[in-house]
CSV table of C-alpha atoms in Angstrom, one decimal:
chain,number,residue,atom,x,y,z
A,399,MET,CA,-18.4,-21.4,14.9
A,400,PRO,CA,-19.1,-18.2,12.9
A,401,THR,CA,-21.4,-18.5,9.9
A,402,TRP,CA,-21.3,-16.4,6.7
A,403,LYS,CA,-24.4,-14.5,8.0
A,404,ASP,CA,-22.3,-13.6,11.1
A,405,ILE,CA,-19.6,-12.3,8.9
A,406,ILE,CA,-22.0,-10.2,6.9
A,407,GLY,CA,-23.6,-8.9,10.1
A,408,LEU,CA,-20.2,-7.9,11.5
A,409,THR,CA,-19.2,-6.3,8.3
A,410,GLN,CA,-22.3,-4.2,8.2
A,411,GLN,CA,-21.8,-3.3,11.9
A,412,TYR,CA,-18.2,-2.3,11.1
A,413,THR,CA,-19.3,-0.2,8.1
A,414,ASP,CA,-21.9,1.5,10.2
A,415,THR,CA,-19.5,2.2,13.1
A,416,ARG,CA,-16.7,3.4,10.7
A,417,THR,CA,-19.1,5.8,9.0
A,418,GLU,CA,-20.4,7.1,12.3
A,419,TYR,CA,-16.8,7.6,13.5
A,420,TRP,CA,-15.9,9.3,10.2
A,421,LEU,CA,-18.9,11.7,10.5
A,422,SER,CA,-18.3,12.6,14.1
A,423,GLU,CA,-14.5,12.5,14.5
A,424,ASN,CA,-13.1,12.9,11.0
A,425,VAL,CA,-14.8,14.9,8.4
A,426,PHE,CA,-14.0,18.7,8.4
A,427,THR,CA,-11.2,18.3,10.9
A,428,MET,CA,-7.9,20.1,10.2
A,429,SER,CA,-6.3,16.8,9.1
A,430,TRP,CA,-9.2,16.0,6.9
A,431,TRP,CA,-8.9,19.4,5.2
A,432,ILE,CA,-5.1,18.9,4.8
A,433,LEU,CA,-5.8,15.5,3.0
A,434,LEU,CA,-8.4,17.0,0.8
A,435,VAL,CA,-6.6,20.1,-0.2
A,436,THR,CA,-3.2,18.4,-0.8
A,437,SER,CA,-4.9,15.6,-2.8
A,438,ILE,CA,-6.8,18.0,-5.1
A,439,GLY,CA,-3.8,20.4,-5.3
A,440,LEU,CA,-1.3,17.7,-6.1
A,441,PHE,CA,-3.7,16.3,-8.8
A,442,ILE,CA,-4.1,19.7,-10.4
A,443,VAL,CA,-0.4,20.4,-10.4
A,444,TRP,CA,0.2,16.9,-11.9
A,445,ILE,CA,-2.3,17.5,-14.7
A,446,ILE,CA,-0.7,20.8,-15.5
A,447,ILE,CA,2.9,19.5,-15.6
A,448,LEU,CA,2.2,16.1,-17.1
A,449,ASP,CA,4.2,15.4,-20.3
A,450,LYS,CA,1.2,14.7,-22.6
A,451,LYS,CA,3.5,13.1,-25.2
A,452,ARG,CA,4.4,10.4,-22.7
A,453,ILE,CA,1.0,10.2,-21.0
A,454,PHE,CA,0.4,6.4,-21.5
A,455,GLU,CA,3.9,5.5,-20.3
A,456,ILE,CA,3.7,7.8,-17.2
A,457,ILE,CA,0.2,6.8,-16.2
A,458,THR,CA,1.1,3.1,-16.7
A,459,TYR,CA,4.0,3.6,-14.3
A,460,GLY,CA,1.7,5.4,-11.8
A,461,PHE,CA,-0.9,2.6,-12.2
A,462,PHE,CA,1.7,0.0,-11.2
A,463,VAL,CA,2.8,2.0,-8.2
A,464,GLY,CA,-0.7,2.6,-7.1
A,465,THR,CA,-1.7,-1.0,-7.5
A,466,VAL,CA,1.2,-2.2,-5.4
A,467,ALA,CA,0.4,0.5,-2.8
A,468,ILE,CA,-3.2,-0.8,-2.6
A,469,TYR,CA,-2.1,-4.3,-1.9
A,470,ALA,CA,0.6,-3.3,0.5
A,471,ASP,CA,-2.0,-1.3,2.5
A,472,LEU,CA,-4.4,-4.2,2.5
A,473,ILE,CA,-1.7,-6.5,3.8
A,474,GLY,CA,-0.5,-4.0,6.4
A,475,THR,CA,-3.9,-3.1,7.7
A,476,TRP,CA,-5.0,-6.8,7.7
A,477,PHE,CA,-2.1,-7.8,9.9
A,478,GLY,CA,-2.5,-4.7,12.1
A,479,LEU,CA,0.8,-3.1,11.1
A,480,TRP,CA,-0.8,0.3,10.6
A,481,GLN,CA,-4.2,2.0,10.4
A,482,TYR,CA,-5.6,5.3,8.9
A,483,PRO,CA,-7.8,7.0,11.6
A,484,ILE,CA,-8.5,10.0,9.3
A,485,THR,CA,-9.5,9.6,5.7
A,486,ILE,CA,-11.3,11.8,3.1
A,487,THR,CA,-14.0,9.2,2.8
A,488,PRO,CA,-15.3,6.7,5.3
A,489,MET,CA,-14.0,3.7,3.4
A,490,HIS,CA,-11.7,1.3,5.2
A,491,LEU,CA,-8.7,2.1,3.2
A,492,PRO,CA,-7.9,5.7,2.2
A,493,ILE,CA,-7.9,6.8,-1.4
A,494,GLU,CA,-5.8,9.8,-0.9
A,495,ILE,CA,-2.3,8.8,0.2
A,496,HIS,CA,-1.3,5.5,-1.5
A,497,ARG,CA,-3.8,5.6,-4.3
A,498,LEU,CA,-3.5,9.3,-5.3
A,499,GLN,CA,-0.7,11.3,-3.8
A,500,MET,CA,2.0,8.6,-3.8
A,501,PRO,CA,1.5,7.5,-7.4
A,502,ILE,CA,1.4,11.2,-8.5
A,503,ILE,CA,4.7,11.9,-6.8
A,504,TYR,CA,6.2,8.8,-8.2
A,505,MET,CA,5.0,9.7,-11.7
A,506,ILE,CA,6.5,13.2,-11.4
A,507,ILE,CA,9.8,11.7,-10.4
A,508,TYR,CA,9.5,9.2,-13.3
A,509,GLN,CA,8.7,12.0,-15.8
A,510,TYR,CA,11.5,14.4,-14.8
A,511,PHE,CA,14.4,12.0,-13.9
A,512,LYS,CA,14.8,10.0,-17.1
A,513,THR,CA,18.3,8.5,-16.7
A,514,TRP,CA,18.9,5.7,-14.2
A,515,LYS,CA,21.4,7.7,-12.3
A,516,THR,CA,19.2,10.7,-11.7
A,517,PHE,CA,16.2,8.5,-11.1
A,518,LEU,CA,18.2,6.5,-8.5
A,519,ILE,CA,19.1,9.7,-6.7
A,520,ALA,CA,15.6,11.1,-6.8
A,521,THR,CA,14.1,7.8,-5.7
A,522,THR,CA,16.5,7.5,-2.8
A,523,ILE,CA,15.7,11.1,-1.7
A,524,ASN,CA,11.9,10.4,-2.1
A,525,ALA,CA,12.1,7.2,0.0
A,526,PHE,CA,13.8,9.0,2.8
A,527,VAL,CA,11.4,11.9,2.6
A,528,PHE,CA,8.4,9.6,2.7
A,529,ALA,CA,9.7,7.3,5.4
A,530,ILE,CA,11.5,9.7,7.7
A,531,LEU,CA,9.6,13.0,7.3
A,532,LEU,CA,6.2,12.3,5.8
A,533,GLU,CA,5.2,9.3,7.8
A,534,PRO,CA,6.0,11.0,11.2
A,535,PHE,CA,4.1,14.1,10.0
A,536,LEU,CA,1.1,12.0,9.1
A,537,VAL,CA,1.2,10.4,12.6
A,538,TRP,CA,1.4,13.9,14.1
A,539,LEU,CA,-1.7,14.9,12.1
A,540,GLY,CA,-3.5,11.7,13.3
A,541,ILE,CA,-3.9,10.5,9.7
A,542,TYR,CA,-1.6,7.4,9.9
A,543,GLU,CA,-1.1,5.2,12.9
A,544,PRO,CA,1.7,2.5,12.8
A,545,SER,CA,1.2,-0.3,15.3
A,546,HIS,CA,3.9,-2.8,14.6
A,547,TRP,CA,5.7,-0.9,12.0
A,548,LYS,CA,8.7,1.5,12.2
A,549,TYR,CA,9.3,4.3,9.8
A,550,ILE,CA,12.6,2.9,8.8
A,551,TYR,CA,10.9,-0.3,7.5
A,552,SER,CA,9.3,1.8,4.8
A,553,LEU,CA,12.5,2.9,3.2
A,554,ILE,CA,13.1,-0.2,1.1
A,555,PRO,CA,9.5,-0.6,-0.2
A,556,TYR,CA,9.4,3.0,-1.2
A,557,PHE,CA,12.7,2.6,-3.1
A,558,VAL,CA,12.1,-0.8,-4.6
A,559,ILE,CA,8.6,0.0,-5.9
A,560,ALA,CA,10.0,3.0,-7.9
A,561,MET,CA,13.0,1.0,-9.3
A,562,VAL,CA,11.2,-2.2,-10.2
A,563,PHE,CA,8.5,-0.4,-12.1
A,564,LYS,CA,10.9,1.9,-14.0
A,565,TRP,CA,12.8,-1.2,-15.0
A,566,LEU,CA,9.5,-2.9,-16.1
A,567,ILE,CA,8.3,0.1,-18.1
A,568,ASN,CA,11.7,0.2,-19.8
A,569,ILE,CA,11.3,-3.4,-20.8
A,570,PHE,CA,7.8,-2.7,-22.1
A,571,LYS,CA,9.1,0.3,-24.1
A,572,HIS,CA,11.9,-1.9,-25.6
A,573,LEU,CA,9.5,-4.6,-26.5
A,574,ASP,CA,7.1,-2.1,-28.0
A,575,GLN,CA,9.8,-0.7,-30.2
A,576,ASN,CA,10.9,-4.2,-31.4
A,577,TYR,CA,7.3,-5.0,-32.5
A,578,GLN,CA,6.7,-1.8,-34.5
């Protein structure tokens, strides 16, 4: 029967092994550079084009998207549905894709497609691009490795996340206006 000390020891062993793997097989590879450059580049572009008059609303939307993405990744990796062999940092879950790039792209869509109709179209296209083009590309780069997950499964979560949080932000905006 494992003890808490056993778990702590295995956790430390895992951290050490992951860091060693990251240093020897990950950092400064072409895929690592692609993650780093696209993450920084996308962040800079987003800062430049961000509608500063709606900053709180847009960032709140992005925070919701990023939070759900974090928990989805935790659940998916916990159950062995996918892994991330290449990451910018040696941490278990990557910070770049679902915590930075995905929320930024969702915030850009949220900012520019204000009506439900245009947002629906943009979100549908985004879900297809993420699931059918981006995920296979990330697999090809060795960044993402689905185990018991098919790209097509991602379509609905990518779509639902965007729609639910737009709806929720609209409710918050409506409530905010009623209490002013």
